Structure formats: structure tokens, C-alpha cells
């Protein structure tokens, strides 16, 4: 657990430390959302907050790669690099959208690219379970796994984007989901159902 705590604190600390600079940069770049009839804010809100979160994520991943507890995750695996590259793609799309409106097809293309990067580096959805409907685990074929992986990235990215109408709402929901994912992954690991090289618990803690 110690390594996870260190990674979490690094991600949190870096994000909080750079946010004032990101805010000033966003104001200077004009990345400000004015009040509108469809929103709940009564004053202009600064966007580009994803820049601070992305920096915290990258630094935390770099620190985690040097912690002995996580050596099995980083040594000999391309998955951590794939996750970071996919995160960079998603951040780039979001930052461009904050600075200038990106068309929906272009956003979808960016999400598909991020999902494709994940799949290319070995981060794929290989199976899933449907509670109460199917008794057996649904195992995806080698052809279907990349497609489903990309589809899940697009679906979840859009789901988070759709609820991002209130400052802190999307981040709060992601924090709750990340906590649940970490606790579930940690339980699976302790019961021998999850390999030590699986990135899920670490990503859940710092993303």
C-alpha cells in the first residue's frame, strides 16, 4: 500500500502546485468559459484544468516506475507507455477544444486514436461479465478485443464529457469511480485473481 500512497500524493501535490500557473496561462490564452443560459455558473470559469491533472499524472507515473513495489508493472511491459501516450492524446484533444472549439467528428477521431494507442501497446479489454444475464465470462476474440477497447474509450470519454456541466462534478465522479476501482482491484490482487503486473490499481490511484 505504501507505493500507492506515494504515487497518489505525488499526483495530488504536483496537480495542486501547477494549477495556479495553469490558471494564469489559461486566462492569458483566453481559455475562459463565460456564463451561459445552459450552465449554472454566474461568473467566467477558467478551462485548461486538464493540463495540471495531466502533469500530475505524468510525474506520478515517472515516480511510480522507480518504486520497487511497481517494478513488475513497468519492467518488460509496454502497457505503461501506452497508457501515457493515450492520456497525452486525450489531453491534446481536450486542450485544443478548450482553446478553440473542436468539431464533434474531430473529437471522436482523437478518442479513437487514444483507444487505438492503448490497444496497440497491449492495453485491451479481453473479456467482460454481464451480471444476472450471462452465466459465463464473455471472452473476446483477437479481432474483437481492439474494437471493443476503442469503443469503451469513446463511450466513457463522452459519458464524462456529458456530465461536465458543473465545476468539479466530472472530477468528483471520476474520483469516486477511481476509488472503487482501486479497492476492487486490490481485493482481486489479494485473493490471487489479479497479477502484480496489472496497471489498474495504480492508474485508479493517480488518474
Coordinates of N, CA and C in Angstrom, one line a residue, residues 82-83 85-90 107-125 145-155 157:
X82 N 2.0 2.9 -23.2 CA 0.7 3.0 -24.0 C -0.3 3.9 -23.3
X83 N -0.4 3.7 -21.9 CA -1.4 4.5 -21.1 C -1.0 5.9 -21.2
X85 N 0.8 7.6 -23.4 CA 0.6 8.1 -24.8 C -0.9 8.4 -25.1
X86 N -1.7 7.4 -24.7 CA -3.1 7.6 -24.9 C -3.7 8.8 -24.1
X87 N -3.2 8.9 -22.8 CA -3.5 10.1 -22.0 C -3.1 11.4 -22.6
X88 N -1.9 11.4 -23.3 CA -1.4 12.6 -24.0 C -2.3 12.9 -25.1
X89 N -2.8 11.9 -25.9 CA -3.7 12.2 -27.0 C -5.0 12.8 -26.5
X90 N -5.6 12.2 -25.4 CA -6.8 12.7 -24.9 C -6.6 14.1 -24.3
X107 N -13.2 15.3 -32.4 CA -13.1 14.8 -31.0 C -13.2 13.3 -31.0
X108 N -14.2 12.7 -31.8 CA -14.3 11.3 -31.9 C -13.0 10.7 -32.4
X109 N -12.5 11.3 -33.5 CA -11.3 10.8 -34.1 C -10.1 10.7 -33.1
X110 N -10.0 11.8 -32.2 CA -9.0 11.8 -31.2 C -9.2 10.7 -30.2
X111 N -10.5 10.4 -29.8 CA -10.8 9.4 -28.9 C -10.4 8.0 -29.5
X112 N -10.8 7.8 -30.7 CA -10.5 6.6 -31.4 C -9.0 6.4 -31.5
X113 N -8.2 7.4 -31.7 CA -6.8 7.4 -31.8 C -6.2 6.9 -30.4
X114 N -6.8 7.5 -29.3 CA -6.3 7.2 -28.0 C -6.6 5.7 -27.7
X115 N -7.8 5.2 -28.1 CA -8.1 3.8 -27.9 C -7.2 2.9 -28.7
X116 N -6.9 3.4 -29.9 CA -6.0 2.6 -30.8 C -4.6 2.5 -30.2
X117 N -4.2 3.6 -29.6 CA -2.8 3.5 -29.0 C -2.8 2.5 -27.8
X118 N -3.9 2.6 -27.0 CA -3.9 1.6 -25.9 C -3.9 0.2 -26.4
X119 N -4.7 -0.1 -27.4 CA -4.8 -1.4 -28.0 C -3.4 -1.9 -28.6
X120 N -2.8 -0.9 -29.3 CA -1.5 -1.2 -29.9 C -0.4 -1.6 -28.9
X121 N -0.5 -1.0 -27.7 CA 0.5 -1.2 -26.7 C 0.1 -2.3 -25.7
X122 N -1.0 -3.0 -26.0 CA -1.4 -4.2 -25.2 C -2.4 -4.0 -24.2
X123 N -2.9 -2.8 -24.1 CA -4.0 -2.5 -23.1 C -5.3 -2.7 -23.8
X124 N -5.9 -3.9 -23.6 CA -7.1 -4.2 -24.3 C -8.1 -4.8 -23.3
X125 N -9.4 -4.7 -23.7 CA -10.4 -5.4 -23.0 C -10.6 -6.8 -23.5
X145 N -11.3 -7.7 -29.6 CA -10.7 -7.0 -28.4 C -10.3 -5.6 -28.7
X146 N -9.5 -5.3 -29.8 CA -9.2 -3.9 -30.1 C -10.4 -3.0 -30.4
X147 N -11.4 -3.6 -31.1 CA -12.6 -2.8 -31.4 C -13.4 -2.4 -30.2
X148 N -13.5 -3.4 -29.3 CA -14.3 -3.1 -28.0 C -13.5 -2.2 -27.2
X149 N -12.2 -2.3 -27.2 CA -11.3 -1.4 -26.4 C -11.5 0.1 -26.8
X150 N -11.5 0.3 -28.1 CA -11.7 1.6 -28.7 C -13.1 2.1 -28.4
X151 N -14.1 1.3 -28.5 CA -15.5 1.6 -28.3 C -15.6 2.0 -26.8
X152 N -15.0 1.3 -25.9 CA -15.2 1.6 -24.5 C -14.5 3.0 -24.2
X153 N -13.4 3.3 -24.8 CA -12.7 4.6 -24.6 C -13.6 5.7 -25.0
X154 N -14.2 5.6 -26.2 CA -15.1 6.6 -26.8 C -16.3 6.8 -25.9
X155 N -16.9 5.7 -25.5 CA -18.2 5.7 -24.7 C -17.9 6.4 -23.3
X157 N -15.3 8.3 -22.4 CA -14.9 9.7 -22.6 C -16.1 10.6 -22.8

